[in-house]
XYZ file of C-alpha atoms in Angstrom:
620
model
C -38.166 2.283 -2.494
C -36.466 4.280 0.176
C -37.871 3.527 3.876
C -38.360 6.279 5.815
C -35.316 8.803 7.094
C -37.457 9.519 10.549
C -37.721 6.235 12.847
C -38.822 5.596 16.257
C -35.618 3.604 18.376
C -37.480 -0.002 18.095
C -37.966 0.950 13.963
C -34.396 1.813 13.954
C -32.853 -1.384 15.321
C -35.256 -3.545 13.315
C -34.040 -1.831 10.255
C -30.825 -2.384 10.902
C -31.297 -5.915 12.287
C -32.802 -6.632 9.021
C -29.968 -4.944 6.447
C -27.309 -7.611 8.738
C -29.567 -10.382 7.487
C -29.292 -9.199 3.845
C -25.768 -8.199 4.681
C -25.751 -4.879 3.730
C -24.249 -4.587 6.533
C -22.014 -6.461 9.341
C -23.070 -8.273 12.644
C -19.983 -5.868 14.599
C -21.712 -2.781 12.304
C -25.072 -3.487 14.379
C -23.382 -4.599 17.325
C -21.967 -1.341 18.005
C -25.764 -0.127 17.562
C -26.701 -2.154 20.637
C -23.809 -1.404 22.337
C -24.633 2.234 22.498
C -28.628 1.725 22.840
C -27.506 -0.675 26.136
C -25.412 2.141 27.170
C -27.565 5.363 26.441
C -31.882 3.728 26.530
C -32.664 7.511 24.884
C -30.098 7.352 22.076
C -31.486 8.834 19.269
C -32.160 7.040 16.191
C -30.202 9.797 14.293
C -27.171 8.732 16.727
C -27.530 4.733 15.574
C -27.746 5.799 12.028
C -24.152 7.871 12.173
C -22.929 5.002 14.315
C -23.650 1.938 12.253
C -22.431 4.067 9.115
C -19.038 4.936 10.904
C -18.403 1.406 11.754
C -19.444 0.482 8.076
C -17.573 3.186 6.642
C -14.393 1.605 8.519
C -14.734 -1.434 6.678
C -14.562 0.353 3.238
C -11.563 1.627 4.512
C -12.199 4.791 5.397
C -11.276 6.703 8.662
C -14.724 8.782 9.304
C -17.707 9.595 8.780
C -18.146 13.231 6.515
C -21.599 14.034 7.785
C -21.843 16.421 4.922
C -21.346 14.010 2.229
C -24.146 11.624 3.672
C -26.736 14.141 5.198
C -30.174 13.812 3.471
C -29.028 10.946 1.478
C -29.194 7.195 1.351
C -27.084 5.225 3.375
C -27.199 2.069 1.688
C -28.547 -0.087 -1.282
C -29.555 -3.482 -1.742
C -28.704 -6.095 -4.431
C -31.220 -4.349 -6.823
C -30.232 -0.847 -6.103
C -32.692 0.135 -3.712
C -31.905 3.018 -1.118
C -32.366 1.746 2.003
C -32.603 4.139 5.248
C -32.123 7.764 4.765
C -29.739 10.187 6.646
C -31.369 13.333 8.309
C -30.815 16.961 7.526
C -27.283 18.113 8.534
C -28.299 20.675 10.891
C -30.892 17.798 13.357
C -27.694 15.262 12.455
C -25.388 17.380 14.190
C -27.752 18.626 16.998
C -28.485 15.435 17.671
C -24.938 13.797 17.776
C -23.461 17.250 19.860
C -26.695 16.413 22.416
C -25.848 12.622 22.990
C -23.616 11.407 25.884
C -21.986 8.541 23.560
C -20.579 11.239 21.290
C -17.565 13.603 22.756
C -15.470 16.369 21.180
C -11.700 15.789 20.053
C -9.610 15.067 23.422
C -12.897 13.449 25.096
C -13.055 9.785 26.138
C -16.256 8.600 24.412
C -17.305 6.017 21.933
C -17.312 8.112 18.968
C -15.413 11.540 18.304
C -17.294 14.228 16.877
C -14.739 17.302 14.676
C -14.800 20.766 14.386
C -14.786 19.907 10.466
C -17.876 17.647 10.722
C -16.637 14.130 10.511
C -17.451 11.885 12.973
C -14.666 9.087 14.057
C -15.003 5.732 16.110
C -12.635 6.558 19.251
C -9.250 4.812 18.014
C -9.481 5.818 14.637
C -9.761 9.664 15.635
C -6.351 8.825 18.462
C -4.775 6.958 15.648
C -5.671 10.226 13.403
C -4.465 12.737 15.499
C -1.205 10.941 16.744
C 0.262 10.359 13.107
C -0.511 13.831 11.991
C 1.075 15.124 15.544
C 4.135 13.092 14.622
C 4.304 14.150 11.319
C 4.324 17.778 11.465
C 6.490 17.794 14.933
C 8.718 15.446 12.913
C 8.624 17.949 9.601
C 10.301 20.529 11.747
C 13.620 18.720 12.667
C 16.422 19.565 10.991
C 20.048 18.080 10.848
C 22.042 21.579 11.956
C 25.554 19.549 11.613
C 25.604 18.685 8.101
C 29.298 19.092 6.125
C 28.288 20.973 3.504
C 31.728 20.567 1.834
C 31.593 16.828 2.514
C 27.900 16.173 1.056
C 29.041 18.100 -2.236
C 31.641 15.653 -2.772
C 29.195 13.117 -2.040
C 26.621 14.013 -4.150
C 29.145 14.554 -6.973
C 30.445 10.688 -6.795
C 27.018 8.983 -6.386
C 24.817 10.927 -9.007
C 27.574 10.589 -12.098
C 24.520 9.166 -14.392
C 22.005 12.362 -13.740
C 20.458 13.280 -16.899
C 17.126 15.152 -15.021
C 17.463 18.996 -13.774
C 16.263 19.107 -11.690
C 17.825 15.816 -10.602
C 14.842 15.294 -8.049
C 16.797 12.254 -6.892
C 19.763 14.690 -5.800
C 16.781 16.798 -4.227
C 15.629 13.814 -2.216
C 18.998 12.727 -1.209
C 19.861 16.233 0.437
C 16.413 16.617 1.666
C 16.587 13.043 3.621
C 20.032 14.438 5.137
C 18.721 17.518 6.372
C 15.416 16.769 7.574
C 14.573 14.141 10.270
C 11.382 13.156 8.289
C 11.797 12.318 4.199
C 9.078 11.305 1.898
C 10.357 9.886 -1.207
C 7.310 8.746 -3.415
C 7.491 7.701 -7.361
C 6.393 5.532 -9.928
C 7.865 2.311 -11.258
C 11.493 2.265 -11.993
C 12.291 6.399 -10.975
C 14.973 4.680 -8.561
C 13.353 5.322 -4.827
C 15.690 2.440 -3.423
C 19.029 3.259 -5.575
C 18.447 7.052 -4.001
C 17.717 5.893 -0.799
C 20.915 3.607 -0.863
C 22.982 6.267 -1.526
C 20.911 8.672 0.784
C 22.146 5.630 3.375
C 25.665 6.459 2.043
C 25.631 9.917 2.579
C 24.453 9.929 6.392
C 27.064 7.579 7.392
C 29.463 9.529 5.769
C 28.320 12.374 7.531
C 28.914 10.553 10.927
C 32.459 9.572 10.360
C 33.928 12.034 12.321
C 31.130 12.218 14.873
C 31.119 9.999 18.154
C 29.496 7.013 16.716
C 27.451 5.760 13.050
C 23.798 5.496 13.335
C 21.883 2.306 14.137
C 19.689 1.909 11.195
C 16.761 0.134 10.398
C 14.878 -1.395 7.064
C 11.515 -2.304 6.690
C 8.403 -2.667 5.128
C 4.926 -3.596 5.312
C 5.255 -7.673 4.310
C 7.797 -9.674 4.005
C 7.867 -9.683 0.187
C 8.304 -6.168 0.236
C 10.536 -6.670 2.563
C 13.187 -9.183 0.845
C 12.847 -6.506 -2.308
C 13.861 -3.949 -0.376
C 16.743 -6.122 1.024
C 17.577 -7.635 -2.593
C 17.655 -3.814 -3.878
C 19.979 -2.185 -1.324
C 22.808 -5.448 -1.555
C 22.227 -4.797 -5.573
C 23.041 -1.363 -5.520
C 25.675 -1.249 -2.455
C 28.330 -3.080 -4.285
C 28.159 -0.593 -6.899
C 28.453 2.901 -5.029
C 32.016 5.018 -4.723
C 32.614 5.105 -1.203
C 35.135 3.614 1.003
C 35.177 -0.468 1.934
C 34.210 1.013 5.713
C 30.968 2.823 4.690
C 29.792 0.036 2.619
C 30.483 -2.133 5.553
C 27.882 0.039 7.287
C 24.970 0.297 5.164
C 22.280 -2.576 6.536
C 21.651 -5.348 4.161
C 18.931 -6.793 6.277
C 15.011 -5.448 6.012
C 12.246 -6.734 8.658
C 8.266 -6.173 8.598
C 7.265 -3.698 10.539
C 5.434 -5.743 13.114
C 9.165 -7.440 13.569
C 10.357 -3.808 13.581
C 7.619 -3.125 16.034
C 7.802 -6.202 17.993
C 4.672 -7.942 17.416
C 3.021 -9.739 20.612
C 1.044 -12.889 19.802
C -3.321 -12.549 19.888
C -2.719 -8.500 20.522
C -2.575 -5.506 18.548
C -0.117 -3.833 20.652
C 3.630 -3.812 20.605
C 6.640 -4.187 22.686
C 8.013 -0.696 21.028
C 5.727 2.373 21.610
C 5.910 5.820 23.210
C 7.417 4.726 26.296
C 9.781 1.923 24.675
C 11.031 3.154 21.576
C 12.615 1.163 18.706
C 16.735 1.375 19.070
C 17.405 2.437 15.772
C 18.704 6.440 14.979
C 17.541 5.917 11.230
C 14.292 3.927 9.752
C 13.414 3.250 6.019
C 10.277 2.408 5.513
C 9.481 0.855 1.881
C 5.809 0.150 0.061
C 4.735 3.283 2.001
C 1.221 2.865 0.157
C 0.621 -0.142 1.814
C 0.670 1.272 5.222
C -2.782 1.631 6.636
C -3.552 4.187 9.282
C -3.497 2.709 12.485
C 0.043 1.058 11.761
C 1.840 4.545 10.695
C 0.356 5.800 13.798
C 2.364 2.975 15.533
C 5.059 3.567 14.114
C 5.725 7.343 13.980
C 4.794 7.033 18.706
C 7.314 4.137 18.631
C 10.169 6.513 17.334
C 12.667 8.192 19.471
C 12.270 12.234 19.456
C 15.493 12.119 17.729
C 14.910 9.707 14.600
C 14.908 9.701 11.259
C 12.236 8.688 9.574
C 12.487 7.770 5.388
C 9.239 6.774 3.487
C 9.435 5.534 0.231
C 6.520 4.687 -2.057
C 4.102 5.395 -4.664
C 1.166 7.637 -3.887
C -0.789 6.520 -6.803
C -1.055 3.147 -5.959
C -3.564 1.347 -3.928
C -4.101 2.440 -0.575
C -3.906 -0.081 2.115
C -6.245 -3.161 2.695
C -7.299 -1.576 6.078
C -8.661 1.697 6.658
C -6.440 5.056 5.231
C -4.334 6.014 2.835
C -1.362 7.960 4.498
C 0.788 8.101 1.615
C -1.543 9.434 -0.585
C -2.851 11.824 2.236
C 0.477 13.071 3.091
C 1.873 13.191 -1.110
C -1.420 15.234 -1.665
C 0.200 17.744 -4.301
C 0.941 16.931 -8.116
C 4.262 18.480 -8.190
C 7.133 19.293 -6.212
C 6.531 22.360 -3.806
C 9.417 23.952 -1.657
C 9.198 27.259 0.391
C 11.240 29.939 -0.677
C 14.246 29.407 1.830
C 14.541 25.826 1.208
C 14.700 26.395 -2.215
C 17.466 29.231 -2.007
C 19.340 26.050 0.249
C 18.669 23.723 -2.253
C 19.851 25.924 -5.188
C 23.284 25.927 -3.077
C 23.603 22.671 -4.937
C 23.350 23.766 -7.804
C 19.935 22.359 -8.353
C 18.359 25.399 -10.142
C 14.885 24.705 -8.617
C 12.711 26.902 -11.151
C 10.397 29.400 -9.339
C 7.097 27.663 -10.542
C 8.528 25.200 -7.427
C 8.360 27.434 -5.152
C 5.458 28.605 -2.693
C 5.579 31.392 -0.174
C 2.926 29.942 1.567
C 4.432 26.642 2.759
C 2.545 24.011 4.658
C 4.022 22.129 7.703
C 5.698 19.047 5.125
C 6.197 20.887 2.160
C 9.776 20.937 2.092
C 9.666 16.691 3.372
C 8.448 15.319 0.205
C 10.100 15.122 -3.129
C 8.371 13.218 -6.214
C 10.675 11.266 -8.173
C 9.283 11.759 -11.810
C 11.725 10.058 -13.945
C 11.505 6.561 -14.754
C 15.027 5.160 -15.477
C 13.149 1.211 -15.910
C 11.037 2.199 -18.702
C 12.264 4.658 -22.154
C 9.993 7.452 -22.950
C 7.868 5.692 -25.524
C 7.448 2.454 -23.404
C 4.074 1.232 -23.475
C 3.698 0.327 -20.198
C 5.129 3.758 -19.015
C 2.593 5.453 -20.897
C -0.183 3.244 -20.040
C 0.321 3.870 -16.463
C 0.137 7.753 -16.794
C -3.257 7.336 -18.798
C -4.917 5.251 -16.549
C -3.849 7.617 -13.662
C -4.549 10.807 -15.453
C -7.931 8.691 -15.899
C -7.867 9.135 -19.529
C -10.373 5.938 -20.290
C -10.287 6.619 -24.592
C -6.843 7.430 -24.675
C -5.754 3.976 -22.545
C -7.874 2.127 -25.106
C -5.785 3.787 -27.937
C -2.798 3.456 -26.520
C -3.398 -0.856 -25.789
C -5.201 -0.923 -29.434
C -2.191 0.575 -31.047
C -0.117 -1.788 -33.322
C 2.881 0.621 -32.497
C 3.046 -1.106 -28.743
C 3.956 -4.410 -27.984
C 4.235 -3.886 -24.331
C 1.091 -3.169 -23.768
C -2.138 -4.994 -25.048
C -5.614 -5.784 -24.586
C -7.359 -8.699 -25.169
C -11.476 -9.036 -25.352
C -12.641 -11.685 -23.350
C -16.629 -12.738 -23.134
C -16.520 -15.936 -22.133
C -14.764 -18.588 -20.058
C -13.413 -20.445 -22.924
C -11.603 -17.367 -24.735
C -9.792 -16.897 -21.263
C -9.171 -20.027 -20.921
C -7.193 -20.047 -23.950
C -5.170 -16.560 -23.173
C -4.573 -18.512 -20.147
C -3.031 -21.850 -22.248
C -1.073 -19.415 -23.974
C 1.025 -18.910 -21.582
C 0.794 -21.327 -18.216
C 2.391 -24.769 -19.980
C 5.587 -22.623 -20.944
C 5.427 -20.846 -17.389
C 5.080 -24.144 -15.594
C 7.527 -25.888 -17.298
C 10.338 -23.398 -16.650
C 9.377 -23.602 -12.804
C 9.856 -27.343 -12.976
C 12.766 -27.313 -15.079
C 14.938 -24.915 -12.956
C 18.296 -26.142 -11.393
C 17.509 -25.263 -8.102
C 14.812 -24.612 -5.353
C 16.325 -20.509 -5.522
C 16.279 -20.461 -9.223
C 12.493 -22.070 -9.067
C 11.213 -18.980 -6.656
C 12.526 -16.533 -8.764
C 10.949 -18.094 -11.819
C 7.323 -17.856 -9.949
C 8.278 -13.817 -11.151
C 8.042 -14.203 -14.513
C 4.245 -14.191 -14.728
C 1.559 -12.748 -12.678
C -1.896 -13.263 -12.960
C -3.502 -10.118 -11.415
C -7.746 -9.828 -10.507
C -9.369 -7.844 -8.220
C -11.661 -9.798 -6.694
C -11.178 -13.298 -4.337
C -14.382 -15.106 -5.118
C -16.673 -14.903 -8.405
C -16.130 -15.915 -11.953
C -13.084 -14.222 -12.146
C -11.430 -14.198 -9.114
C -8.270 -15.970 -7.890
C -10.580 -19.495 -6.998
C -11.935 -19.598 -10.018
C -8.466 -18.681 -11.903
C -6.620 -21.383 -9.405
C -8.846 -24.065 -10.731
C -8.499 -22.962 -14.488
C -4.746 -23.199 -14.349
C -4.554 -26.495 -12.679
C -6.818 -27.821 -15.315
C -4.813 -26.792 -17.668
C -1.904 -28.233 -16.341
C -3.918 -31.180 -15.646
C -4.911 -31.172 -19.514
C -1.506 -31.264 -20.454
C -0.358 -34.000 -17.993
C 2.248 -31.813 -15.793
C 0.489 -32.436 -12.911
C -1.894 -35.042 -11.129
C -5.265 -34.485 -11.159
C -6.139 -35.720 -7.434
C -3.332 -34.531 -5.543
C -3.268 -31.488 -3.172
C 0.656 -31.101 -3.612
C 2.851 -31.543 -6.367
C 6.270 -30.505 -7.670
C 5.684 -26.528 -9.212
C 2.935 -25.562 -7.226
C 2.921 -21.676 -5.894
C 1.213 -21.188 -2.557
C 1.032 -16.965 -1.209
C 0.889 -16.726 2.731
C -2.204 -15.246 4.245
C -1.307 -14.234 7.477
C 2.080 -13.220 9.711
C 3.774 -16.467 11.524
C 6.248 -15.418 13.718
C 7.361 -19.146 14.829
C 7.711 -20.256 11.222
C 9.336 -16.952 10.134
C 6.396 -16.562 7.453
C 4.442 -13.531 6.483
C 1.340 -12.254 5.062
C 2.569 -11.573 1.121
C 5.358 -14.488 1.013
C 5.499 -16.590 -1.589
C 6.944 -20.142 -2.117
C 6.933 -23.203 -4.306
C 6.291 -26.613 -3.969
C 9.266 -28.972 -4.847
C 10.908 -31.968 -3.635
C 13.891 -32.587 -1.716
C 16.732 -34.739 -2.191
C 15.080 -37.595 -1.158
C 11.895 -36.942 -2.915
C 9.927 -35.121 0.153
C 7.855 -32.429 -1.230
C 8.616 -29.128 0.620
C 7.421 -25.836 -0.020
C 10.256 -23.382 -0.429
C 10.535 -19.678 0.147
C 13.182 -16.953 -0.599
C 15.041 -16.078 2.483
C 17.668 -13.586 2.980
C 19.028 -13.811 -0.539
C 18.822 -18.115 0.082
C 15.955 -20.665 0.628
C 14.174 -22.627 3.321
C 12.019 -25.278 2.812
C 9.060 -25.728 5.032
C 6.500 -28.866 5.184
C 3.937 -28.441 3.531
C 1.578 -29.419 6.896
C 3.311 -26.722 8.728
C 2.108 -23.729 6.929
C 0.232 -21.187 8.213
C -2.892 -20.017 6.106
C -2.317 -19.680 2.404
C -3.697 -20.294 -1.012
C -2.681 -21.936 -4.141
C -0.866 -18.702 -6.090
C -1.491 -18.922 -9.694
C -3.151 -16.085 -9.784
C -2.941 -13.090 -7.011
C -5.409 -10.484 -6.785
C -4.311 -6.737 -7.172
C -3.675 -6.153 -3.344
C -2.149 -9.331 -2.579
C 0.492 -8.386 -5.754
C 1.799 -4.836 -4.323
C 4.898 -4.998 -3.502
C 5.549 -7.418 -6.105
C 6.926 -7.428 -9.802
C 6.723 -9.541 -12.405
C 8.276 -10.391 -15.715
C 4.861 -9.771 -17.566
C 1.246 -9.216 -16.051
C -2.019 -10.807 -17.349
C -4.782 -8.296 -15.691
C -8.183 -10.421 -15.991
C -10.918 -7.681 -15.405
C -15.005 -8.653 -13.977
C -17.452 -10.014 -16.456
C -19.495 -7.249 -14.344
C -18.680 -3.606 -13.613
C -17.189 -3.789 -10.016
C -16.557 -1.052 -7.567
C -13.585 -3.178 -6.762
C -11.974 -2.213 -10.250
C -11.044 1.583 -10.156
C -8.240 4.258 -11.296
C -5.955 3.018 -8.550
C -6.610 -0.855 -8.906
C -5.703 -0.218 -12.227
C -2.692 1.596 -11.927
C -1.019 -0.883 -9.049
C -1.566 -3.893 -11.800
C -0.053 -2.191 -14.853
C 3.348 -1.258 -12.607
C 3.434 -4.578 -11.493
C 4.871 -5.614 -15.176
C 8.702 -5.004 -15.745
C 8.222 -6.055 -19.610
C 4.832 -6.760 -20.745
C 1.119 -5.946 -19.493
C -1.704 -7.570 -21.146
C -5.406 -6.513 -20.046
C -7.779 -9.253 -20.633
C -11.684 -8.628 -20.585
C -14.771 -5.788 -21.533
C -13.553 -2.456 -22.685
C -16.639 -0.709 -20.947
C -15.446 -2.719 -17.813
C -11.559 -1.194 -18.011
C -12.966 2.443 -19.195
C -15.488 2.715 -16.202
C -13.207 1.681 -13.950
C -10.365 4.538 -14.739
C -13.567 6.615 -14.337
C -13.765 5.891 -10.752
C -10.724 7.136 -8.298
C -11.438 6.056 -4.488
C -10.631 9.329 -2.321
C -11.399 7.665 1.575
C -12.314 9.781 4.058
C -10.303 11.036 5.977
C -8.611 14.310 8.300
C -5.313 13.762 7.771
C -5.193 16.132 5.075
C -6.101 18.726 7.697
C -2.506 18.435 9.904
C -0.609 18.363 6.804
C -2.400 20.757 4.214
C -4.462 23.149 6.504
């Protein structure tokens, strides 16, 4: 049944009142509804139907509203699949929107923002929108014109001595950070985005030696898991560059979220550093790009001095963020490296031999900012998980079935799963073992780095298979096999994930501890901490959840020893190409996909594309 696309205002608001009851849709989706009826009494239903989808849209993660995608169609479906409240005609959609008072044009002050291109924006999301891709291209076109060519020859020629790629797009991304006051560096597991950027660190401060002063540099990333990985990474790989005791003295060891970066106030969404009060930093690395959403990067890229650096390192074929965007993969939008035909004549002054298929002589406003890193130096060419992750994102569904089926991989399996007890017992397979080498370590620090050596990956929270219902299977497990108490909410070995940033506490959305007890037999929770641990009480911490199992989102930024993905019972819009791919390069050494082949194959199928004009500023 599809109700009817033409409603008078009352119809409208009932209709909508009565899709927040079934929760199709949200109680601030239809509150922005009778915001704008309050506001304009001769709004026309057409206007309410845009709006509520805009603000729905949002929650989906997506910046706008692409009238031309939803015109004449449904905007919604119920549990059984019904289309419930049709869109109008494009050409009365737009008439309609251009004539109301609530809607303005690009630059206007008005509840929602109405494009040359069509797409309709809630006011922040279209400033938000139009300040990062501002930044970005005015960014693009900054170029170091004091660079020692002599000196960064040298420099490239002691830091790369293991290149086996030619290109060597790592040597490409080095120079490229060095000239340009805006560097995107995105690749897949293992192609070495930190060890470049560490020597891309290198590099810079070498160049400033014989300039007034070094550069104040900053490093950060989205969570503080990502960011003690980052920080881990660069003191790894530090210690083993060729370059004096003075320049390793320089490069940062320490990494901060961004909201530290940004100077997070308490019950706001502003910051201390914007526009008017930039951060006091000359260089910033950002790592887990991906996991940036929208509004944040916008943040970001104002807070910056005109004169800043600005380094992003990711993967583009990951998951986008958990709010609305997906900058990375908006700005990485190409499949290949692209450089215009000058900065590939500069480049080749590096010997690089950039071949001509490279090249374009139609350059957009980043092309010559991003380098792919295509190389994997983690995995060898016939790894299983290596090759799993390029199916899956090439979204070759029969091929990624072959590929797990095949009795030539080890690396990379699949297991059927149709019930609760046949993943139950994948589960006992492996948890006792797991468990027992968390108790067993020698030391809180040892125990928090054996939490790594397993991940249990889902993609949805709540349901048969989501982290609850996984939780409670492990613990019964555990409980089965007397390691721990069946009553107790703490115990010795127990993994808890943070849920939200505390500032106070030093705790932040992503961390992870574990549950042990101190010297005088105190149970504490302990997290990683600057290469050491802290222990916290276990009353003191902010929201969190037991962390036997994580789902996909809550795992980015993460790696572990081996992966168990445990797919729906259901098809799921949750589970898609991207999903996917973010689980399988979680695994350093194993990846095993547990559940319904139609399931996995469907979901390579789908590939989430959010809507979005950022596109527009960077690939006109």
């Amino acid at each position: 049944m599809i109700i009817s696309g033409e409603v008078a205002m009352d119809n409208i608001m009932q209709e909508l009142d009565k899709l927040r009851h079934k929760e199709i849709i949200r109680p601030i989706d239809l509150e922005l509804c009778r915001f704008l009826e309050d506001r304009h009494s001769n709004i026309s239903p057409k206007v309410l139907k845009a709006a509520c989808l805009v603000s729905y849209l949002y929650q989906q993660g997506h910046v706008c509203l692409p009238l031309v995608d939803y015109a004449g169609e449904p905007l919604f479906e119920d549990e059984e699949g019904d289309s419930i409240l049709r869109a109008p005609a494009l050409t009365p959609w737009l008439s309609a929107l251009m004539k109301c008072a609530a809607v303005g044009k690009p630059g206007e002050y008005k509840p929602l923002i109405l494009n040359d291109s069509d797409r309709l924006y809630m006011h922040k999301l279209w400033h938000y929108e139009r300040t990062l891709g501002e930044e970005l291209v005015k960014r693009s076109r900054q170029q170091d014109d004091n660079i020692n060519e002599s000196l960064l020859h040298d420099g490239l020629s002691r830091l790369f001595t293991d290149s086996t790629q030619e290109p060597d797009w790592q040597q490409v991304a080095a120079v490229t950070s060095i000239r340009n006051n805006l560097s995107i560096i995105s690749g897949g597991p293992g192609t070495g985005k930190t060890s470049t950027v560490v020597r891309v660190l290198a590099l810079i401060l070498e160049q400033y030696q014989d300039r007034e002063k070094m550069p104040n540099i900053a490093l950060a990333a989205p969570t503080g898991k990502a960011a003690a990985r980052l920080q881990d990474s660069i003191i790894g790989a530090k210690e083993e560059l060729n370059v004096t005791d003075e320049i390793q003295e320089e490069i940062p060891e320490k990494a901060q979220t961004l909201h530290q970066l940004l100077g997070a106030r308490r019950y706001s969404s502003q910051f201390k550093h914007n526009a008017d009060n930039p951060v006091p930093y000359d260089l910033v690395v950002v790592d887990e790009a991906s996991m940036i959403d929208q509004a944040l990067m916008s943040k970001l890229a104002e807070a910056l001095s005109n004169d800043t650096r600005l380094i992003l390192l990711g993967d583009k074929d990951q998951l986008a963020s958990v709010e609305a965007g997906s900058v990375l993969g908006d700005i990485c939008d190409i499949e290949s490296n692209q450089f215009s035909e000058n900065y590939t004549d500069w480049l080749n002054t590096f010997s690089f031999n950039i071949p001509d298929e490279f090249m374009v002589h139609k350059p957009n406003p980043l092309t010559d900012n991003i380098t792919l890193l295509t190389k994997s130096y983690r995995f060898s060419s016939d790894s299983g998980i290596a090759r799993l992750g390029k199916e899956v994102n090439r979204g070759h569904g029969d091929r990624t079935l072959l590929l797990l089926e095949s009795n030539d991989v080890d690396d990379a399996v699949f297991k059927d799963i149709a019930n609760n007890a046949e993943l139950e017992s994948l589960l006992e397979k492996k948890i006792p073992t797991y468990f027992k080498d968390i108790l067993d370590s020698e030391s809180p620090h040892e125990a928090v780095r054996q939490i790594n050596k397993l991940g249990i990956l889902t993609a949805h929270r709540k349901g048969p298979r989501g982290i609850e219902h996984l939780n409670k299977i492990v613990e019964r497990i555990l409980q089965d096999h007397s390691l721990i108490p069946k009553y107790a909410q703490w115990y010795p070995g127990k993994p808890v994930i943070i849920n939200t940033n505390n500032y106070t506490l030093e705790l932040f959305n992503g961390d992870i501890g574990v549950c042990l007890p101190d010297q005088n037999g105190d149970l504490k929770v302990y997290f990683e901490d600057e290469g050491e641990v802290r222990d916290i009480m276990p009353g003191r911490l902010p929201d969190h959840n037991t962390a036997y199992a994580l789902t996909v989102h809550k795992s980015q930024g993460s790696e572990f020893d081996e992966v168990m993905l445990v797919l729906p019972r259901t098809v799921s819009k949750v589970v898609n190409r991207e999903l996917l791919y973010t689980a399988i390069t979680r695994a350093r050494k194993k990846i095993i996909i547990g559940g319904n082949k139609t399931i996995l194959t469907k979901g390579i199928q789908r590939q989430i594309r959010r809507a979005s004009g950022l596109r527009d500023y960077i690939w006109p």
